[in-house]
Structures are given as structure tokens and as C-alpha cells.
Short mmCIF file of C-alpha atoms in Angstrom, two decimals:
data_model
loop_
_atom_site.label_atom_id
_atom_site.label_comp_id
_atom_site.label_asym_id
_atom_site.label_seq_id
_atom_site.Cartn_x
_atom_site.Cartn_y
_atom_site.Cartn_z
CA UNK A 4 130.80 119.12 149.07
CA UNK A 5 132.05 120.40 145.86
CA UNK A 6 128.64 121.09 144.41
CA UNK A 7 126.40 123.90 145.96
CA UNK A 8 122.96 122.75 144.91
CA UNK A 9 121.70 120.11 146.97
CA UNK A 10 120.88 117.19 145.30
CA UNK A 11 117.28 116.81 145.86
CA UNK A 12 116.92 119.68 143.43
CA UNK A 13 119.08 118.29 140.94
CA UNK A 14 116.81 115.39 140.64
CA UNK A 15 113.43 117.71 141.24
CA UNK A 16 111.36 117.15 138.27
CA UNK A 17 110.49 120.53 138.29
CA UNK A 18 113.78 122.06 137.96
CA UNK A 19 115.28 118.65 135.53
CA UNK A 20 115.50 119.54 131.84
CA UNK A 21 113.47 116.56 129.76
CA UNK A 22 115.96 114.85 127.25
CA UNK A 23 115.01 114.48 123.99
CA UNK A 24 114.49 110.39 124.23
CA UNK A 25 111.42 111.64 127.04
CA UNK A 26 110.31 114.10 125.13
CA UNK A 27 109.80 111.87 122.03
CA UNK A 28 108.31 108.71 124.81
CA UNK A 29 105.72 111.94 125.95
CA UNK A 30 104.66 112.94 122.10
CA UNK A 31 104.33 109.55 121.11
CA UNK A 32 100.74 108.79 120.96
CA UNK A 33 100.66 112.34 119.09
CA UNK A 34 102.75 110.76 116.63
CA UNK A 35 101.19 107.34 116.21
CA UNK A 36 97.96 109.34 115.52
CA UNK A 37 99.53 111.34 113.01
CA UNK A 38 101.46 108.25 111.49
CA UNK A 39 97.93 105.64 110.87
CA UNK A 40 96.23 108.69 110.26
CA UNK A 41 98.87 109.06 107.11
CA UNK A 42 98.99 105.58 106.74
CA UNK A 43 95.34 105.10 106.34
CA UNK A 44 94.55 108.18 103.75
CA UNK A 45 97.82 107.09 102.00
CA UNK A 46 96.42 103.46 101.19
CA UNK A 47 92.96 104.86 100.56
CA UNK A 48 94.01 107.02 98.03
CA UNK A 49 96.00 103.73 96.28
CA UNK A 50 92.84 101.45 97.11
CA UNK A 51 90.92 104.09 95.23
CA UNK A 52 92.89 104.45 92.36
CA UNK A 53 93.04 100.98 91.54
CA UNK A 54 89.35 100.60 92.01
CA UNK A 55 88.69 103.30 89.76
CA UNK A 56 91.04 101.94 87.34
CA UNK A 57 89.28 98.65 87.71
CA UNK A 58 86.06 99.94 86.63
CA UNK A 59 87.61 102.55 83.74
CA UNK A 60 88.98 98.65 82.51
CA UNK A 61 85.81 97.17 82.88
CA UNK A 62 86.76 94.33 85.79
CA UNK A 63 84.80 95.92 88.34
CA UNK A 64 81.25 97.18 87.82
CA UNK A 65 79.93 99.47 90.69
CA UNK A 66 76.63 98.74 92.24
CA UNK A 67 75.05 102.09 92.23
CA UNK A 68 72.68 102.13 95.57
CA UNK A 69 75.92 100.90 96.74
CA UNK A 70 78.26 103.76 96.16
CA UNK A 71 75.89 106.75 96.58
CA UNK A 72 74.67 105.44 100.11
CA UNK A 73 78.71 105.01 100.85
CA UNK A 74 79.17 108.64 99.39
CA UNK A 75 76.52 110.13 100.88
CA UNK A 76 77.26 108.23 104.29
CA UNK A 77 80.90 109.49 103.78
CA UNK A 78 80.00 113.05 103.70
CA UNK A 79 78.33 112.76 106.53
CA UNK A 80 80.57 110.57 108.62
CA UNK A 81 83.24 113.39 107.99
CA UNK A 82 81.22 115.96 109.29
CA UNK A 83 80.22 114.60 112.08
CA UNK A 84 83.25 112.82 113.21
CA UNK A 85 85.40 115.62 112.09
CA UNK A 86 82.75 117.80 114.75
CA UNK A 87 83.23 115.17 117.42
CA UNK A 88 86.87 115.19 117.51
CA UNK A 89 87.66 118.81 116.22
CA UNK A 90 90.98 117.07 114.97
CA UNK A 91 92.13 116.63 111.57
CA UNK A 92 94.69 113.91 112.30
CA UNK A 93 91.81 111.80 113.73
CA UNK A 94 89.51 112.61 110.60
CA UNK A 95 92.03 112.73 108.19
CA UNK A 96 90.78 109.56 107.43
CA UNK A 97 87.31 109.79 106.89
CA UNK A 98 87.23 113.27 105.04
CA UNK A 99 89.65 111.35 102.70
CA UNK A 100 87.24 108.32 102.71
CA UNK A 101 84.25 110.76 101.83
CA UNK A 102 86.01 112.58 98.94
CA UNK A 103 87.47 109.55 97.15
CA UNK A 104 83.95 107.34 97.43
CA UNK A 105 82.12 110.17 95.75
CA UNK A 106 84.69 109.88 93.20
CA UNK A 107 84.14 106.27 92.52
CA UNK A 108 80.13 107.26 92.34
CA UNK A 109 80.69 110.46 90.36
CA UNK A 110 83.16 108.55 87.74
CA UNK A 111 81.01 105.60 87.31
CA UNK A 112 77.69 107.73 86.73
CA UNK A 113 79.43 109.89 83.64
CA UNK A 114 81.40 106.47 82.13
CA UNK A 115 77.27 104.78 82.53
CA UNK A 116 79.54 101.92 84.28
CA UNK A 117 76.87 100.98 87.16
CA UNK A 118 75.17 97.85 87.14
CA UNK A 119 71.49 96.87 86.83
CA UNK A 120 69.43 98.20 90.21
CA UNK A 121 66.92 95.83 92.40
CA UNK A 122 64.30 95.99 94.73
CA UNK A 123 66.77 95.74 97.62
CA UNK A 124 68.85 98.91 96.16
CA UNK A 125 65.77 101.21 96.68
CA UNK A 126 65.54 99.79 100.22
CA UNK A 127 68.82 100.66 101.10
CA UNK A 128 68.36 104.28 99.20
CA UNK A 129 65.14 104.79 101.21
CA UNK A 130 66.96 103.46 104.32
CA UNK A 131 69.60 105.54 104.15
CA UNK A 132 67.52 108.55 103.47
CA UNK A 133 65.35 108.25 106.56
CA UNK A 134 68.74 108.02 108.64
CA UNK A 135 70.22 111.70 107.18
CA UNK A 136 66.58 113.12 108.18
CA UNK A 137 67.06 111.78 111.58
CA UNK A 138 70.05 113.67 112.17
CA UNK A 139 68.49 116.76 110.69
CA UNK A 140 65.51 116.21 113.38
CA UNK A 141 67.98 115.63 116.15
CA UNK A 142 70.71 117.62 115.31
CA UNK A 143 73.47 115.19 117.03
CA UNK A 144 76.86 114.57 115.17
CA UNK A 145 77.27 111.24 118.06
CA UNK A 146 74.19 110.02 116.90
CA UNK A 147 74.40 110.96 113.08
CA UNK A 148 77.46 109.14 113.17
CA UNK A 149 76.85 106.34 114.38
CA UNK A 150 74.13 106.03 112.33
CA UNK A 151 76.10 105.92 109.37
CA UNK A 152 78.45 103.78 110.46
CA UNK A 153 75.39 101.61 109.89
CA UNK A 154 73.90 102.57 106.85
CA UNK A 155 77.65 102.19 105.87
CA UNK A 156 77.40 98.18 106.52
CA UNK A 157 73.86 98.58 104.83
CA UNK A 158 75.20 99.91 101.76
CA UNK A 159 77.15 96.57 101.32
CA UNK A 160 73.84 94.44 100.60
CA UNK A 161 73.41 96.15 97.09
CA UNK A 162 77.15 95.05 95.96
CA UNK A 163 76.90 91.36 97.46
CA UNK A 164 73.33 90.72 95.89
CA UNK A 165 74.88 91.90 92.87
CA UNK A 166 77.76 89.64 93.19
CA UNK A 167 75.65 86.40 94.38
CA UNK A 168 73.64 87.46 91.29
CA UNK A 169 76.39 88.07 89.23
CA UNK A 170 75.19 91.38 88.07
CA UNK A 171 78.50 92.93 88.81
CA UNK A 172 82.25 91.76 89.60
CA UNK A 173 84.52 92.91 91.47
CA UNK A 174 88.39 92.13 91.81
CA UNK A 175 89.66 91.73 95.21
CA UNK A 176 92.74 94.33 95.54
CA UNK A 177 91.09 97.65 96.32
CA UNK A 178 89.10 95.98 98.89
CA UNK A 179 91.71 94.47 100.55
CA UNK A 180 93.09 97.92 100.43
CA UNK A 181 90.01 99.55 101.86
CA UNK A 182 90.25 96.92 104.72
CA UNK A 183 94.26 97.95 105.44
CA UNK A 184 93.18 101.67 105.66
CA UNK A 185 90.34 101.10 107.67
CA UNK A 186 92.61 99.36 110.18
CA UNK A 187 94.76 102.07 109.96
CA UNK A 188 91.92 104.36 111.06
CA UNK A 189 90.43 101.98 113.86
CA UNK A 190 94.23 102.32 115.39
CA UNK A 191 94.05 106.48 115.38
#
């Protein structure tokens, strides 16, 4: 009696002002995108670093089939995923991924850090070359990428002949890095 708006429009959701605890609840996948998307590029960039200290140091020697396939692969990952999604949160990522790989392959080409190249490393070159002319013939960033997702997992056969050869070492803390940042990414 003492109010003059019935009460089925005070509770309408139409006509109910959102608080800022339902507000937050409705952005929230927005923000857990935008959070592992940080997250990931944040502990790439550290991964990186130490890797490329690493092989500045002399512990880690880079294969280099290894890291021009993963550069190369990179580039192209970005480009496509980055016109899959249209979102930079979402390819933060992977554009960060691209930049910093062909950083490791670009530093360790000028320092003459690489390590000796096989028969299987000019597989995985030639491999990995047929795949970028395949998405040149069909055009697809779906298909390019996940392509390269797979020459990606190719690209590790160079490093761990290398290391069952012991051609080239690697120390384990950037690659435990690379695998937090990459589950990071999986979560965006």
C-alpha cells in the first residue's frame, strides 16, 4: 500500500538495475580470456628469455630444422588463428609465440650456436614446406592451422634425435615454461 509500483515490476528484469557482483558474474569469461591470455604471453616471454640466455651461455644448443619449422609454423599459426578468431585476447598468445621463436632462430643463426643437421632435419624442412604450399593452394586459415599445429609436433623430431644423439642439450626450465604457457593458452 505505501508503494505505487506494483511489485511485479520491481522484480521485472527488464526494468531491475544489474549490481555490480552480476555484472562482474556476466563479464567473467571475458575476463578469464583476457587473464590466461596475459598469463600465457607473460610466461612465454620469461620461458624465452631464459632459453635464449641458455644458449648465449652455451647450456642449450638449438637444433636448427627445429626452430625454423617452429618459427615459420609460428608465423603462420598467428595468422591464421588470429583470422579465425578476429580476437587479440585469444591470439595474444600465439602472435607472442611466433615473434619470440623467431627470436630464438634469428639469435642462434648470428651467435653460429645451432647444432650439427641430419637426414631427418631436411625431412622435416621439406615436410613443413609442402604444408605452407598447401595452404597457399587452398587458401583456408582452419585448415592451414591445423596443419601447423602438426608440423609444430613434427618440428620436435629434429631436437629429440639431437638429444638421443647427444648432438645438442638442452636444460629443462624454459620448456617447462613453454608447457605452463601453452596451458595457459589451451584454457583461453
Amino acid at each position: 500500500m505505501f508503494c505505487s509500483i506494483p511489485c511485479s515490476e520491481i522484480l521485472s528484469e527488464s526494468t531491475r538495475r544489474r549490481s555490480p557482483l552480476e555484472a562482474a558474474v556476466q563479464n567473467m569469461p571475458k575476463l578469464f580470456d583476457s587473464f590466461f591470455a596475459v598469463a600465457s604471453s607473460v610466461t612465454m616471454v620469461v620461458a624465452y628469455a631464459v632459453y635464449n640466455w641458455q644458449v648465449i651461455r652455451g647450456k642449450s644448443t638449438p637444433n636448427a630444422a627445429s626452430w625454423l619449422i617452429w618459427a615459420v609454423a609460428g608465423i603462420v599459426s598467428a595468422s591464421s588463428y588470429f583470422v579465425m578468431t578476429g580476437s587479440i585476447p585469444k591470439s595474444l598468445a600465439v602472435i607472442t609465440d611466433a615473434l619470440l621463436c623467431s627470436s630464438v632462430f634469428l639469435l642462434a643463426l648470428f651467435k653460429k650456436k645451432f647444432g650439427k643437421l641430419f637426414a631427418i632435419d631436411y625431412i622435416v624442412l621439406g615436410g613443413s614446406i609442402l604444408v605452407v604450399g598447401i595452404w597457399t593452394v587452398w587458401g583456408s586459415a582452419d585448415t592451414a592451422n591445423l596443419f601447423m599445429q602438426c608440423v609444430g609436433f613434427v618440428g620436435f623430431f629434429p631436437t629429440c634425435a639431437g638429444l638421443i644423439r647427444k648432438t645438442i642439450r638442452e636444460e629443462k626450465l624454459a620448456w617447462f615454461l613453454w608447457g605452463l604457457a601453452y596451458f595457459f593458452a589451451s584454457v583461453v
